[in-house]
Short mmCIF file of C-alpha atoms in Angstrom, two decimals:
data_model
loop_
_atom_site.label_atom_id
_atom_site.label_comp_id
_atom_site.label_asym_id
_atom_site.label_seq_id
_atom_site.Cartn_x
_atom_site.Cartn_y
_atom_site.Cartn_z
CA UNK M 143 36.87 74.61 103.94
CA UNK M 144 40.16 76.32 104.49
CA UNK M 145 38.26 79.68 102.71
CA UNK M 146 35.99 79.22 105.75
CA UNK M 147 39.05 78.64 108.72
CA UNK M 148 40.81 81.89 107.06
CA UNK M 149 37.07 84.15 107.10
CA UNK M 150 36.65 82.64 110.77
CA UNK M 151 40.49 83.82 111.85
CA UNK M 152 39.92 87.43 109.98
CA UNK M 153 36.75 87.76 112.07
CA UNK M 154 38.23 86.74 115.29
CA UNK M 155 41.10 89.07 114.53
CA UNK M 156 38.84 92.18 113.93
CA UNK M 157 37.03 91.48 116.90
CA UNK M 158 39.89 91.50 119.36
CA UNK M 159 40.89 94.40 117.22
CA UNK M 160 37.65 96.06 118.26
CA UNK M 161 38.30 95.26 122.45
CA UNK M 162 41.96 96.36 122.61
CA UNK M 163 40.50 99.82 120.73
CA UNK M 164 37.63 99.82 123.33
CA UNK M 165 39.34 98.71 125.98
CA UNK M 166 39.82 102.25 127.71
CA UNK M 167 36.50 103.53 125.78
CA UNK M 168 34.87 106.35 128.02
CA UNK M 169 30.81 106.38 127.31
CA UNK M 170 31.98 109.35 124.77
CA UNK M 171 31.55 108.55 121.08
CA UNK M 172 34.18 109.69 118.44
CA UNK M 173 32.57 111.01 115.07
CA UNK M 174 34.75 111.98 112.48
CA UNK M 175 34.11 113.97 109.44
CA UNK M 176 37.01 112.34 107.44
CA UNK M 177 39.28 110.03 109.41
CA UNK M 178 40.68 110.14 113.00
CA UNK M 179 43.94 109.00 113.83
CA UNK M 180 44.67 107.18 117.34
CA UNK M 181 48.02 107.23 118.81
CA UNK M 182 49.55 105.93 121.77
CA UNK M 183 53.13 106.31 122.62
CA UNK M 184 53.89 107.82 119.21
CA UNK M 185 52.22 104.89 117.18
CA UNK M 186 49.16 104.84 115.39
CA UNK M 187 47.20 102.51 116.56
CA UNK M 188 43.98 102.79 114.70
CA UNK M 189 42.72 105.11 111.92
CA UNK M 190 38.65 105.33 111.88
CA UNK M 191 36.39 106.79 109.34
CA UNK M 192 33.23 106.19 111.26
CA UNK M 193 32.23 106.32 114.69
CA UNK M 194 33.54 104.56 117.26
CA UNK M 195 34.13 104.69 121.11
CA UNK M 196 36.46 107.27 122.72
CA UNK M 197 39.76 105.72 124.07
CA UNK M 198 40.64 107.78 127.19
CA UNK M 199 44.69 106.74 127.16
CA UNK M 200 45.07 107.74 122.87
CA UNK M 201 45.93 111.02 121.81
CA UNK M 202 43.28 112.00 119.03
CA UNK M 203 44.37 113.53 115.73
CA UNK M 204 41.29 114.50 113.30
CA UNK M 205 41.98 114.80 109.53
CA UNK M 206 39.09 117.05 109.12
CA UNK M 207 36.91 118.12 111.76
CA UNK M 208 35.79 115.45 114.08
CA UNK M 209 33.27 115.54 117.41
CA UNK M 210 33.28 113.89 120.77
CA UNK M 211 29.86 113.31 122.27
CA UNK M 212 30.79 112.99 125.82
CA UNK M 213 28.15 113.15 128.99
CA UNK M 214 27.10 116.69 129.05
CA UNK M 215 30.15 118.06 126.95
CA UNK M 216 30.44 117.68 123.20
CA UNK M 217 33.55 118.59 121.73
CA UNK M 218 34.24 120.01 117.85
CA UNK M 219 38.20 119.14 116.44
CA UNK M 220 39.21 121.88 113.72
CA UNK M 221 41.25 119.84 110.78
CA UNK M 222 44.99 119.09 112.64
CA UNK M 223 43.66 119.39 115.84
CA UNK M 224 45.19 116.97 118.41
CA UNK M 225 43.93 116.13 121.52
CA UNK M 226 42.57 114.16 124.55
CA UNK M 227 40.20 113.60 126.84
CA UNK M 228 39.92 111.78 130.06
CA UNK M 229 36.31 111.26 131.87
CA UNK M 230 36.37 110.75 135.67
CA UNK M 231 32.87 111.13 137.28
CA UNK M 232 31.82 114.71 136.98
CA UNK M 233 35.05 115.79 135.68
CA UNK M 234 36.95 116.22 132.33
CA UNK M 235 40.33 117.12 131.53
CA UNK M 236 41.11 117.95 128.17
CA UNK M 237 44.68 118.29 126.69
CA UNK M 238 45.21 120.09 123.31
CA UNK M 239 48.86 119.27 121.70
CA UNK M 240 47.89 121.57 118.86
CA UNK M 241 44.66 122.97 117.15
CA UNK M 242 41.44 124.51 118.18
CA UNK M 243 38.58 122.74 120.26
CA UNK M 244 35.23 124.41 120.51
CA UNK M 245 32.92 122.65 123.09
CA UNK M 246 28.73 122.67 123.85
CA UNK M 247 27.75 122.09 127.68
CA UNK M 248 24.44 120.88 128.34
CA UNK M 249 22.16 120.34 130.89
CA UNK M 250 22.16 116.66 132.00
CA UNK M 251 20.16 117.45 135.35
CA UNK M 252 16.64 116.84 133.75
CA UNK M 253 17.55 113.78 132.21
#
């Protein structure tokens, strides 16, 4: 019984987790190679290794190359690279602290 309460409370926990993280998700998608660092007012506040949504108001910092799938705009990360990116109807702004970010436009118009 209490093995069950404690599993219930760790789920619970990694769900709310998983809404604060999301909680300024863009519909971009963050896919790292290695890990990806988040960090908001100098903290870390979460370290993924698989993908996950973009969160518009964390700076990014990719331990190996990472990608943003973004609408229309994908985005590669060299290794060190940090960065962010902000979504607002048809436009992006991108800020690079340091590192190298290559990007692919493509046409959304058809779809």
């Amino acid at each position: 019984m209490k093995s069950l309460r404690i599993t219930t409370l760790l789920i619970a926990a990694a769900m709310m987790a998983g809404v604060s993280i999301a909680g300024a998700a863009t519909e971009g998608r963050i896919i790292p190679t290695n890990r990806v660092s988040l960090e908001k007012n100098g903290s870390v506040i979460a370290n993924l290794t698989s993908q996950a949504p973009v969160d518009e108001n964390a700076l990014i910092i990719c331990h190996g190359t990472c990608m943003v799938k973004l609408r229309g705009v994908s985005l590669v990360a060299m290794d060190k690279t940090e960065f962010a990116v902000k979504q607002i109807g048809d436009f992006m702004n991108i800020y690079v602290k340091q590192g190298k970010v290559n990007f692919i436009i493509t046409d959304t118009s058809r779809q």
